[in-house]
Coordinates of C-alpha atoms in Angstrom, one line a residue:
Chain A
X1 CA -46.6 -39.1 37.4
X2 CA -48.2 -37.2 39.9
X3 CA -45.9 -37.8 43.3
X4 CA -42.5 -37.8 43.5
X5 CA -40.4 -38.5 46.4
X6 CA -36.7 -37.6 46.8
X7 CA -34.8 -38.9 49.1
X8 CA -31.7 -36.8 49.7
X9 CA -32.3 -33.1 48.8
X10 CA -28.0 -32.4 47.9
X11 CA -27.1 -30.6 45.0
X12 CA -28.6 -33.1 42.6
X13 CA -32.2 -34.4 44.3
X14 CA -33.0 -30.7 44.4
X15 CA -31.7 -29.8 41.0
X16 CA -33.9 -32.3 40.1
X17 CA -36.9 -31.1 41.6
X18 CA -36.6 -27.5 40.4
X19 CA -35.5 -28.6 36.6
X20 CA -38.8 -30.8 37.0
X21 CA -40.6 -27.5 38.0
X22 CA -39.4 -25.7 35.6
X23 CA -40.3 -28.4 32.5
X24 CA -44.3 -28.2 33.9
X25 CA -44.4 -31.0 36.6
X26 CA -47.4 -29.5 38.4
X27 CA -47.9 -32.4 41.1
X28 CA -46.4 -32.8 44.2
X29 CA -42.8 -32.9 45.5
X30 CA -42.1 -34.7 49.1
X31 CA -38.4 -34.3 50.5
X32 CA -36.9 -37.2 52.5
X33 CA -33.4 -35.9 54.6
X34 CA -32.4 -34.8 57.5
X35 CA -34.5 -32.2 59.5
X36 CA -32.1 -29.0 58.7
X37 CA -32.0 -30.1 55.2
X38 CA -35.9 -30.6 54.1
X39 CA -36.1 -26.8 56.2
X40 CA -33.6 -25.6 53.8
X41 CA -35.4 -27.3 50.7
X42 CA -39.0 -25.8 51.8
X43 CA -37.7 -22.4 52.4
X44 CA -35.8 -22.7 49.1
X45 CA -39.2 -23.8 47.1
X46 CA -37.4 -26.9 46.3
X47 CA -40.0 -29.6 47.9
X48 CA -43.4 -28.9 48.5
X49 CA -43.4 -31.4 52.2
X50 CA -41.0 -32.9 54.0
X51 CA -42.1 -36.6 54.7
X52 CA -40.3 -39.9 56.3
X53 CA -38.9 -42.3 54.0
X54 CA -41.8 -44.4 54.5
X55 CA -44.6 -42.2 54.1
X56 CA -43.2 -40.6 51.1
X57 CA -42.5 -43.9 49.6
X58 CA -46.1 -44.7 50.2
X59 CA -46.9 -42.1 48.1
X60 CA -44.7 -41.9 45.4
X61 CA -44.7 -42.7 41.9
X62 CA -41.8 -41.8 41.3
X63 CA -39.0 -42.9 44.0
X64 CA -35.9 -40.7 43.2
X65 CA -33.1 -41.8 45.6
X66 CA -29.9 -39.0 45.6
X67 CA -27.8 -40.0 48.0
X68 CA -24.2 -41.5 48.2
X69 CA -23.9 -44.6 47.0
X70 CA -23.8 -46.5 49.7
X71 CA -26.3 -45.0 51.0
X72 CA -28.5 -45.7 48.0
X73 CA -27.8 -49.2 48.6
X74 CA -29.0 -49.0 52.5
X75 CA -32.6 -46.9 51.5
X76 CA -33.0 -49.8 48.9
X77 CA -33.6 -52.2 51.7
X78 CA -35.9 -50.3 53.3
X79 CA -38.3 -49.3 50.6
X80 CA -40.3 -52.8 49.4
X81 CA -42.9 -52.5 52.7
X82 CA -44.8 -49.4 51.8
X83 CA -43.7 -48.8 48.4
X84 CA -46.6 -48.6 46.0
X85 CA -47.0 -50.9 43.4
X86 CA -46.1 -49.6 39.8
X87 CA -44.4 -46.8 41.0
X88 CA -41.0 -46.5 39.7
X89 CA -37.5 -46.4 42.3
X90 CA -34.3 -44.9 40.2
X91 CA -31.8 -43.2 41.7
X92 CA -28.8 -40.7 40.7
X93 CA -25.8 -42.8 41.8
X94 CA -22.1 -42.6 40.3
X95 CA -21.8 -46.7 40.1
X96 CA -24.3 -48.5 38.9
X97 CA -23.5 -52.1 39.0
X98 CA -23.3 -52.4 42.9
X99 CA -26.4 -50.4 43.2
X100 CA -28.7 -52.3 40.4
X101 CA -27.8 -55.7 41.8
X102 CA -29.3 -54.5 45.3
X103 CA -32.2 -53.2 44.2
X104 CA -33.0 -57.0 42.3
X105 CA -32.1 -58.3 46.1
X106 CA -34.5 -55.8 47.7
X107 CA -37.0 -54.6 45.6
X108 CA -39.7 -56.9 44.8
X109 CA -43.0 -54.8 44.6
X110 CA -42.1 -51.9 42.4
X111 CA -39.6 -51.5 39.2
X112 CA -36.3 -50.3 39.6
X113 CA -34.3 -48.7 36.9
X114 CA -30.6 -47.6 37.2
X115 CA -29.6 -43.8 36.2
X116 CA -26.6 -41.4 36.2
X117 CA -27.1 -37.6 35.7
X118 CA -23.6 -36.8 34.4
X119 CA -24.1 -33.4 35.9
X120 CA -22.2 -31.8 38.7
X121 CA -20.8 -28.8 40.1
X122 CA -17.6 -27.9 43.1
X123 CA -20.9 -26.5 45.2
X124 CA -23.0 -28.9 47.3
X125 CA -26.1 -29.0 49.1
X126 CA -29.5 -27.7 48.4
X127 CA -28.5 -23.8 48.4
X128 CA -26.4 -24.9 45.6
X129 CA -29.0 -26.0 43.4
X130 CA -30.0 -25.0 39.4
X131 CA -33.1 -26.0 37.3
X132 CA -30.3 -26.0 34.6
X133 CA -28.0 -28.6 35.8
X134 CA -29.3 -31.4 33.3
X135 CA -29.3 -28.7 30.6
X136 CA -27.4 -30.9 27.5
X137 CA -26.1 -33.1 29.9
X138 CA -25.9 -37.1 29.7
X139 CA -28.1 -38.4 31.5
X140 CA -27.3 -42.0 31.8
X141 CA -30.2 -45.1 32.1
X142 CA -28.9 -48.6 33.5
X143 CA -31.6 -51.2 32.4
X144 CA -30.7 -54.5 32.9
X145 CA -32.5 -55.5 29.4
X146 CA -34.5 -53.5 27.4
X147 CA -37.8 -54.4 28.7
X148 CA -36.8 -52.5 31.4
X149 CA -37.5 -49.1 29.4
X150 CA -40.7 -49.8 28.4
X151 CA -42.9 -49.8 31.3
X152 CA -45.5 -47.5 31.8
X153 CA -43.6 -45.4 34.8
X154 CA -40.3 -45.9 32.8
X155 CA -41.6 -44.6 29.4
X156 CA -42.5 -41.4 31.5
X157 CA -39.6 -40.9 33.8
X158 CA -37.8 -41.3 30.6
X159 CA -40.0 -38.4 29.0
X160 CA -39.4 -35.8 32.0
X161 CA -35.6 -36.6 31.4
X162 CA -35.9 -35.6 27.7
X163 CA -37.6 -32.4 29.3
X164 CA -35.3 -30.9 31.4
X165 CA -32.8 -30.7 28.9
X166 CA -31.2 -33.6 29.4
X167 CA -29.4 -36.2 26.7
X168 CA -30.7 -39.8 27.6
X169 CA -28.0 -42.5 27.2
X170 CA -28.5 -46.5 27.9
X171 CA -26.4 -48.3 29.2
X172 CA -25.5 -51.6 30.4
X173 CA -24.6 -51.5 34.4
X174 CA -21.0 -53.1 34.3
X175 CA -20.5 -50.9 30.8
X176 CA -21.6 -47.8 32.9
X177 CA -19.1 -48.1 35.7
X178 CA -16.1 -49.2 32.9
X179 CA -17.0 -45.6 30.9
X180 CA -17.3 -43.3 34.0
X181 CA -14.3 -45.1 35.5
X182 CA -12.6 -43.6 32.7
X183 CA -14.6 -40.2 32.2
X184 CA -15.0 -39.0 35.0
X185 CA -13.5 -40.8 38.5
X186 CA -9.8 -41.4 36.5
X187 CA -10.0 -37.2 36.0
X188 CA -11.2 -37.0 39.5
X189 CA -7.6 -38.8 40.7
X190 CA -5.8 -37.2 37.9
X191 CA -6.7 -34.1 39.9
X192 CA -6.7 -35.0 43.4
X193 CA -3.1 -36.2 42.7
X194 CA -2.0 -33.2 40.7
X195 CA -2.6 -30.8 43.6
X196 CA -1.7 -33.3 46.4
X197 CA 1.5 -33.6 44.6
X198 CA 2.0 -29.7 44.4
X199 CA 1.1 -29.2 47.9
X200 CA 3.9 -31.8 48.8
X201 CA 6.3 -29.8 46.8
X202 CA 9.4 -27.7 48.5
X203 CA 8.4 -24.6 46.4
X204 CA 4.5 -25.4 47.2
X205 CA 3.8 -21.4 48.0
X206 CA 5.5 -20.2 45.0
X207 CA 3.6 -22.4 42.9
X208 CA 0.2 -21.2 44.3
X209 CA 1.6 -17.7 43.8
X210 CA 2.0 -18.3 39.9
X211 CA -0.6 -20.4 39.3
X212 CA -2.5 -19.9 36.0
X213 CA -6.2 -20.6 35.1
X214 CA -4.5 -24.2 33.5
X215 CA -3.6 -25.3 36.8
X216 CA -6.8 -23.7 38.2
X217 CA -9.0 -25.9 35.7
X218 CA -6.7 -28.8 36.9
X219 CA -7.4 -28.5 40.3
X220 CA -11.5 -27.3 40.2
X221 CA -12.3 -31.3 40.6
X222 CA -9.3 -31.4 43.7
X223 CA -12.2 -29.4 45.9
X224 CA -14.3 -32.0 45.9
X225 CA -15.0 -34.0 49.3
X226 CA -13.9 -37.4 50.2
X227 CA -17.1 -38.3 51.4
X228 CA -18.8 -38.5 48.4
X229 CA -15.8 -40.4 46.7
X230 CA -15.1 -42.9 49.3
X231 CA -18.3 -44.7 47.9
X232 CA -17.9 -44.0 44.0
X233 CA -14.3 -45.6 44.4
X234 CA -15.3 -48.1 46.9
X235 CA -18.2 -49.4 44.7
X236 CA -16.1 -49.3 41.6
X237 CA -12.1 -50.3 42.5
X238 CA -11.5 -52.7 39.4
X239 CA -12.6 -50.2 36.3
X240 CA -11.0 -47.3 38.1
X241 CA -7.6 -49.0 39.0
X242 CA -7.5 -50.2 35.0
X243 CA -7.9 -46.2 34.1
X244 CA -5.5 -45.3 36.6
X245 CA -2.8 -48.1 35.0
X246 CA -3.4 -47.1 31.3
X247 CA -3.0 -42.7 32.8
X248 CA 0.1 -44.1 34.7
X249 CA 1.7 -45.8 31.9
X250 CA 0.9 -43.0 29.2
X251 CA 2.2 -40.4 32.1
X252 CA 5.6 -42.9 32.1
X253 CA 5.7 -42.5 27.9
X254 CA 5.9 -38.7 28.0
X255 CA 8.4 -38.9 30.7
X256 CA 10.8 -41.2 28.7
X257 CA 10.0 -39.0 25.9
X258 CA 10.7 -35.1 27.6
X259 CA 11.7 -33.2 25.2
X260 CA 12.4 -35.1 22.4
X261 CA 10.0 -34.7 18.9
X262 CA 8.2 -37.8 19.4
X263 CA 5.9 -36.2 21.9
X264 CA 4.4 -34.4 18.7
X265 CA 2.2 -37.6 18.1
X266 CA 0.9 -37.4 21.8
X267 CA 0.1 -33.9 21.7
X268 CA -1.8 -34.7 18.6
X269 CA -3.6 -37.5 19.7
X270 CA -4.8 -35.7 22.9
X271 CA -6.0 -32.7 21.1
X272 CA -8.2 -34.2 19.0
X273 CA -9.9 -36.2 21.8
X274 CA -9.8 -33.2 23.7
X275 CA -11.9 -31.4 20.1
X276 CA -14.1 -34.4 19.9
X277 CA -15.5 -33.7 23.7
X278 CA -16.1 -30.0 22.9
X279 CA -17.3 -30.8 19.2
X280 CA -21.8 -30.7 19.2
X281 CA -23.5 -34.2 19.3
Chain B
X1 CA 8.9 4.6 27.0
X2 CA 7.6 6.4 24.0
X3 CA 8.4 3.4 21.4
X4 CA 8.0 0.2 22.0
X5 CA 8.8 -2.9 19.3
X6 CA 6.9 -6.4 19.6
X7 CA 9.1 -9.2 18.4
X8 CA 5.6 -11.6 17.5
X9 CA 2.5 -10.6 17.3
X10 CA 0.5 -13.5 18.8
X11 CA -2.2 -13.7 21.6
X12 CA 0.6 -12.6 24.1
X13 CA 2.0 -10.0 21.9
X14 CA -0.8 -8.8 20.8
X15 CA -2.7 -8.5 24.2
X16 CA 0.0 -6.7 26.2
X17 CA -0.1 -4.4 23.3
X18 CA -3.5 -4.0 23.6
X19 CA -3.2 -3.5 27.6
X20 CA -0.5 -0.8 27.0
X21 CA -3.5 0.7 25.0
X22 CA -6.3 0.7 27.5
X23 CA -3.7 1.5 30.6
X24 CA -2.5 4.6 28.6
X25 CA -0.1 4.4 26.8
X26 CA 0.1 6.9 23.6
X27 CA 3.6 6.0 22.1
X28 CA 3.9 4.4 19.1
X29 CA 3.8 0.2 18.7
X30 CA 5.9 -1.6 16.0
X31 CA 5.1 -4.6 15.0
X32 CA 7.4 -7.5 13.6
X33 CA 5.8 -11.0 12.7
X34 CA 5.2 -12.6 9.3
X35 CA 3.2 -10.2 6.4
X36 CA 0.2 -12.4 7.3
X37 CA -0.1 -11.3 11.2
X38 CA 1.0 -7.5 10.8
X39 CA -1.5 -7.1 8.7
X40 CA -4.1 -8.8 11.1
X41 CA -2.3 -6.9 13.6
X42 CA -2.7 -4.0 11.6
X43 CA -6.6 -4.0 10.3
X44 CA -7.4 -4.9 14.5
X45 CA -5.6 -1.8 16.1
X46 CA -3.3 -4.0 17.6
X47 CA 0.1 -2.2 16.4
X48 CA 0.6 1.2 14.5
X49 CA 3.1 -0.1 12.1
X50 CA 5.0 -3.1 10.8
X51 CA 8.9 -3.0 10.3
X52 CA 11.7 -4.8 10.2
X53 CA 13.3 -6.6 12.9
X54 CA 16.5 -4.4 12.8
X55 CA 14.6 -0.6 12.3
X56 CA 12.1 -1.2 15.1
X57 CA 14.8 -2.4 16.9
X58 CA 16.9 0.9 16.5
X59 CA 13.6 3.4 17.3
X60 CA 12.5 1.1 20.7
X61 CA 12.7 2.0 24.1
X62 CA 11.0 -1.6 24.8
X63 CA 11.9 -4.5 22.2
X64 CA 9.6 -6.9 23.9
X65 CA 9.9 -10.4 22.6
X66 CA 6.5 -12.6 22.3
X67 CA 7.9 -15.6 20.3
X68 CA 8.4 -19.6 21.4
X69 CA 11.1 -19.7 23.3
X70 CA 13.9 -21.2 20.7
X71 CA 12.7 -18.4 18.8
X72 CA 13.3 -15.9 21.4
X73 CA 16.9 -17.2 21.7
X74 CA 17.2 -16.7 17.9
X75 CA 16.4 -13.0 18.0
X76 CA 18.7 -12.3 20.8
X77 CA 21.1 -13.4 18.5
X78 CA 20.1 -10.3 16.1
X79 CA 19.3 -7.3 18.5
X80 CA 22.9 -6.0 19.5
X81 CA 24.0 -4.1 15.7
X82 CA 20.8 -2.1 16.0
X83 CA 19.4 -1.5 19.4
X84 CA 19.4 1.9 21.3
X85 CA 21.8 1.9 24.1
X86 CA 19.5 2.4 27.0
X87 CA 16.8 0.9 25.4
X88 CA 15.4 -2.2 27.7
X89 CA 14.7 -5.6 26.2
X90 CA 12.5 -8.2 27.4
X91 CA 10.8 -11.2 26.3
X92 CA 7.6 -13.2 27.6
X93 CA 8.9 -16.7 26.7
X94 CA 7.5 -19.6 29.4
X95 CA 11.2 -20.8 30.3
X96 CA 13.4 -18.4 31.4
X97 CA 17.3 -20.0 32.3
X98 CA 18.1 -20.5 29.2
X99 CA 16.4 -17.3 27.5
X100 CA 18.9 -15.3 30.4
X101 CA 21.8 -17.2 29.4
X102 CA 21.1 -16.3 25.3
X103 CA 21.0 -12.7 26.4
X104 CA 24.1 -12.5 28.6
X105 CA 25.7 -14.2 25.4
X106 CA 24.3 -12.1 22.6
X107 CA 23.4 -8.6 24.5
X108 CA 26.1 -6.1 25.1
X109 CA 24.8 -2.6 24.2
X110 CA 21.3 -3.0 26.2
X111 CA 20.0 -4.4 29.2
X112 CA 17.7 -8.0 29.0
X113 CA 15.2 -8.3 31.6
X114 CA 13.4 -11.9 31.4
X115 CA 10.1 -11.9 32.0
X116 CA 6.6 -14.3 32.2
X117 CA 3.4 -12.8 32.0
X118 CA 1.3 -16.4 33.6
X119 CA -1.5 -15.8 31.0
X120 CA -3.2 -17.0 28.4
X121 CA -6.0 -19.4 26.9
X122 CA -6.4 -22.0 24.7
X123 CA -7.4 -19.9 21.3
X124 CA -4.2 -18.5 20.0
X125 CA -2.8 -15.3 17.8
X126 CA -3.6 -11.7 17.4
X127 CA -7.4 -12.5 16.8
X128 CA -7.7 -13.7 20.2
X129 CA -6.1 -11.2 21.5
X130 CA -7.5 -9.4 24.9
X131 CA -6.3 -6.1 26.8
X132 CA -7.8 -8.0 30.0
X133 CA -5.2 -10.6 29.5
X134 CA -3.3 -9.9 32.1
X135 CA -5.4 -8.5 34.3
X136 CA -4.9 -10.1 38.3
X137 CA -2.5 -12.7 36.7
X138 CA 1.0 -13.2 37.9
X139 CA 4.0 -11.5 36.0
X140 CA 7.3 -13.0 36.6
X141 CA 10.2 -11.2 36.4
X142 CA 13.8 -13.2 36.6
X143 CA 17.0 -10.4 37.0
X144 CA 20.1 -11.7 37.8
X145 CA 20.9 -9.8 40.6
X146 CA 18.5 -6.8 42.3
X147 CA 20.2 -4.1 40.5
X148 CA 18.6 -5.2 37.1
X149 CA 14.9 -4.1 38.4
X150 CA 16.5 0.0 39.1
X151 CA 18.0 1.0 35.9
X152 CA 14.8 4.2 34.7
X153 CA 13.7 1.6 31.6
X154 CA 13.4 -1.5 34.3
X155 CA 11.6 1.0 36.5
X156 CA 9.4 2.2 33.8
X157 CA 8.3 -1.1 32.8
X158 CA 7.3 -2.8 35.9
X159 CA 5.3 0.7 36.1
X160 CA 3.4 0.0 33.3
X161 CA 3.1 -4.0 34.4
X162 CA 0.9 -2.9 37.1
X163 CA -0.8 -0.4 34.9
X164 CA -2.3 -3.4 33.1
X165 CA -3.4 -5.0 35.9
X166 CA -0.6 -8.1 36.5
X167 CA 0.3 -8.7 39.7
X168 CA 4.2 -8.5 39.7
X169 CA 6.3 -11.6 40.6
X170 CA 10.2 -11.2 41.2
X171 CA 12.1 -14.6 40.7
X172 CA 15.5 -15.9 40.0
X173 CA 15.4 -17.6 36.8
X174 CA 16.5 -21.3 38.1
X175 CA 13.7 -20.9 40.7
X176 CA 11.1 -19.7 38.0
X177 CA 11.9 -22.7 35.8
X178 CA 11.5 -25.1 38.9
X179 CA 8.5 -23.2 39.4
X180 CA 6.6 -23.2 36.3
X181 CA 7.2 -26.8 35.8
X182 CA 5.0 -27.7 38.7
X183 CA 2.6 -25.0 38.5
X184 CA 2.2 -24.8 34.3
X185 CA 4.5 -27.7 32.8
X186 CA 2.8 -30.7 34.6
X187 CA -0.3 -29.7 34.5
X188 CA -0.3 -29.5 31.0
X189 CA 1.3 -32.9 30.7
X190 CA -1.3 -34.5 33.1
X191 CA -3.8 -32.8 30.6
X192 CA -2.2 -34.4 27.5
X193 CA -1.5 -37.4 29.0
X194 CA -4.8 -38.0 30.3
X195 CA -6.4 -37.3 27.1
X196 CA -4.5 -39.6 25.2
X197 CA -5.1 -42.6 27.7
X198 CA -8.1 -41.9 27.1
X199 CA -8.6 -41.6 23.3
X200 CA -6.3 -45.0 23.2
X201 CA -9.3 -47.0 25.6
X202 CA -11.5 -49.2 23.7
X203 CA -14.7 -47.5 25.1
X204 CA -13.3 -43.9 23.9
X205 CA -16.4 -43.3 22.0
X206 CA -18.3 -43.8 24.9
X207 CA -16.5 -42.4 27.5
X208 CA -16.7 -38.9 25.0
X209 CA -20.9 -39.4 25.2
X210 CA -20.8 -39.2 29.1
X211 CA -18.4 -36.7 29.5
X212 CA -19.0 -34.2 32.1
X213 CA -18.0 -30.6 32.8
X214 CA -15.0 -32.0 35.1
X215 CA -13.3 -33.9 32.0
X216 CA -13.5 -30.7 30.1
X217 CA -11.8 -28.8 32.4
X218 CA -9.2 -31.7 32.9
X219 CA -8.8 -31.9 29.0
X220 CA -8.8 -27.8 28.4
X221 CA -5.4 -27.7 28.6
X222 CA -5.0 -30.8 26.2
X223 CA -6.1 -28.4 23.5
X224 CA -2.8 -27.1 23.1
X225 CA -0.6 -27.9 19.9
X226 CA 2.7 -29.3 20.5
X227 CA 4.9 -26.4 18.4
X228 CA 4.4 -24.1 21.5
X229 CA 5.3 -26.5 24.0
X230 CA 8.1 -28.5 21.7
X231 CA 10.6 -25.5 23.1
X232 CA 9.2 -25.3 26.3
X233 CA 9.6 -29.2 27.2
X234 CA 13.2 -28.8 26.0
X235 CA 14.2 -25.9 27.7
X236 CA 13.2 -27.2 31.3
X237 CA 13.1 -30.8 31.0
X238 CA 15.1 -31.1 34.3
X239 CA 12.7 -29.8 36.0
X240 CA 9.6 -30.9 34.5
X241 CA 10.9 -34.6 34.7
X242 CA 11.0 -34.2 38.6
X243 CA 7.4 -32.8 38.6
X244 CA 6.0 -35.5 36.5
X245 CA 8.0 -38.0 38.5
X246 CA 6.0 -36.4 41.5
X247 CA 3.2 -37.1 40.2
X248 CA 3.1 -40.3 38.9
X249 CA 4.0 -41.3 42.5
X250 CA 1.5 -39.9 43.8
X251 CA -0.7 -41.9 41.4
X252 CA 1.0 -45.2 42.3
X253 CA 0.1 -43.9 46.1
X254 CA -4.1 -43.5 45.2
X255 CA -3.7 -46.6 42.9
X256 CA -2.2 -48.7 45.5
X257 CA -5.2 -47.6 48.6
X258 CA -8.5 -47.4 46.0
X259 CA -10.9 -47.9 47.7
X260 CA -9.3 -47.7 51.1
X261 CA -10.5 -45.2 53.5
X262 CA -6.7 -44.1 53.8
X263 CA -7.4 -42.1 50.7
X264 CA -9.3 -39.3 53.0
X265 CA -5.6 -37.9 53.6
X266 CA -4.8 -37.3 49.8
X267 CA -8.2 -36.2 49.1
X268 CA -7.8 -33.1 52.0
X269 CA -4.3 -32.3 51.3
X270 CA -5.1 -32.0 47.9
X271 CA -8.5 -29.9 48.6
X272 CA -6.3 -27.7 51.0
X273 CA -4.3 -26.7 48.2
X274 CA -6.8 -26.2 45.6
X275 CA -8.8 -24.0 47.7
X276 CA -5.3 -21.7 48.5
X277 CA -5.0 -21.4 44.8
X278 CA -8.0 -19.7 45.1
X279 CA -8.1 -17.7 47.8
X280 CA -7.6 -13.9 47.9
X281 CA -4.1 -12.8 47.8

């Protein structure tokens, strides 16, 4: 791989490009986003150009699209006219399932391949960006069958992924949005609720004033913006709502339970999830 | 103060005797805790010597009590044969109504002053102990009446309280039970209970390989065992059952508009407050 394109330089597309840079990619790096964006990503080092969608795609062997997913969705339509053929389109999306089957609409002239950086942070935007984001992170691969993985392009994408640190996971589409449903948009609610909740409180401001780094861990995912979940959620309602049912129920449990001995087994049982998250692969 | 006695000598304990330490303080610390943690206590620097309940009871200008809650209760119960008149007793237990109702009971020949340092972390006892502990955290205070913070020993102590860093909190106990159940109580329950949802789904193994930084910090607090918070659930389970009844409302709300674009309120309210937990006092 000797091009690669992003389009959408945010907190992840640029993270990309530097961890990329920092694992030996030596080829060039073209940036598709908005004009003050691509100027912030060539005065950061991040890209070396700043291209149109089409041009870069033209290009490209590698088609990395980090956008929102819906917006994903929209630059999938666009791409199959200048795209070149065996270069390889994946993109860094939360949901996978909406955005695989529009790339088998769109996309007849190049592969596409389905991935999932489980890799974040509360700060956005280019300026935000580490070469150690992927660092012993997931990073999750969508094939729709294993054939999928064996391409020439894929084999290789698959081979920088390993390089920047990252742990590569495959996984079916539908079973990628069930298990991020659960890891990571159910704690995203958990949290938007939990401080929405607080802030609707009588004694709100006396809460902020004793707050303690618990509630501040249980309020860091809180900060983040609508904008980028309107489309996770949107793209995903059926997993998520099942999470939500199973957190609501097992939140209605406790209650029935407050302050009576029997909680002992559900303290138990959520500690020694909680271990096996923290415990090494 | 020239004497002060630590009823428990765990990671609370331990670290405001630590803190004392590092702010200056050259009296001598007693320590009383099983033969186990004085002598951990002991070998670490932590205390200067081990006694007895009832004889560092009867040399202590400070009997500062660092135990679970029921516990704290229990020792009330013992302090009044042997305690210095004048001497000031306090206690760092995480509800405080029914810890100021024990004293009033039990305590005739000294004055109790409840307090609630807001600190802490998920590793536990006198080897995790940390003068830092305390260090821009909240300290709560809960007197009866005004009149309990100007007696010289109450004076003294919240002296040294902001020697050590804590930034001091004055509430009435009622007020700091409501209060810690919002701010410490349910978000430890939304921890648990999200945890165990999660370890009960049938994709639990998977959903712990793509877990990402944001379900760590929503299952930190999951870590906890349940013998700490056994007393605390059922010393403020008034309280805490409001909260949680909050909060699972406000989950019903999000469940009930996933995927709507309504969602953009809850999402800013709940921002909003996360970002004035951490602003600047």
């Amino acid at each position: 791989m000797r091009t690669v394109a992003l389009a959408g330089v945010g907190l992840i597309g640029a993270s990309f490009a530097l961890a990329l840079r920092r694992a030996g990619f030596d080829g060039r790096i073209l940036g598709v986003s908005s004009p003050r964006t691509v100027e912030a990503a060539l005065s950061a080092g991040v890209i070396d150009e700043a291209a149109p969608l089409e041009a870069a795609v033209a290009e490209a062997d590698l088609v990395y699209l980090s956008q929102p997913v819906l917006r994903i969705v929209d630059t999938l339509g666009l791409l199959d006219a200048s795209i070149r053929p065996g270069a390889l389109v994946t993109d860094a999306g939360s949901t996978k399932l909406v955005i695989v089957e529009a790339a088998r609409r769109s996309l007849r002239r190049a592969q596409f391949l389905g991935g999932h950086p489980m890799a974040g942070k509360e700060s956005r935007g280019v300026e935000a960006a580490e070469a150690s984001l992927f660092e012993g992170r997931p990073y999750v691969l969508t094939p729709s069958g294993p054939e999928e993985l064996e391409t020439p392009a894929a084999v290789d994408f698959q081979e920088w992924i390993r390089r920047i640190g990252a742990r590569l996971l495959i996984l079916d589409p539908a079973e990628h949005d069930r298990t991020v449903a659960a890891a990571s948009h159910l704690p995203q609610l958990a949290s938007t609720a939990l401080a929405s909740a607080l802030a609707s409180r009588p004694n709100a401001a006396r809460i902020a004033r004793t707050a303690g780094p618990g509630l501040l861990d249980m309020t860091r995912l809180a900060l983040s913006p609508f904008e980028i979940w309107a489309d996770i959620l949107a793209t995903n309602r059926g997993p998520v709502g099942e999470a939500l049912d199973a957190y609501i129920r097992r939140l209605e449990a406790i209650r029935a339970e407050l302050g009576s001995g029997r909680l002992e087994e559900e303290f138990r049982r959520a500690a020694g999830f909680a271990a096996r998250l923290r415990a090494p692969e």
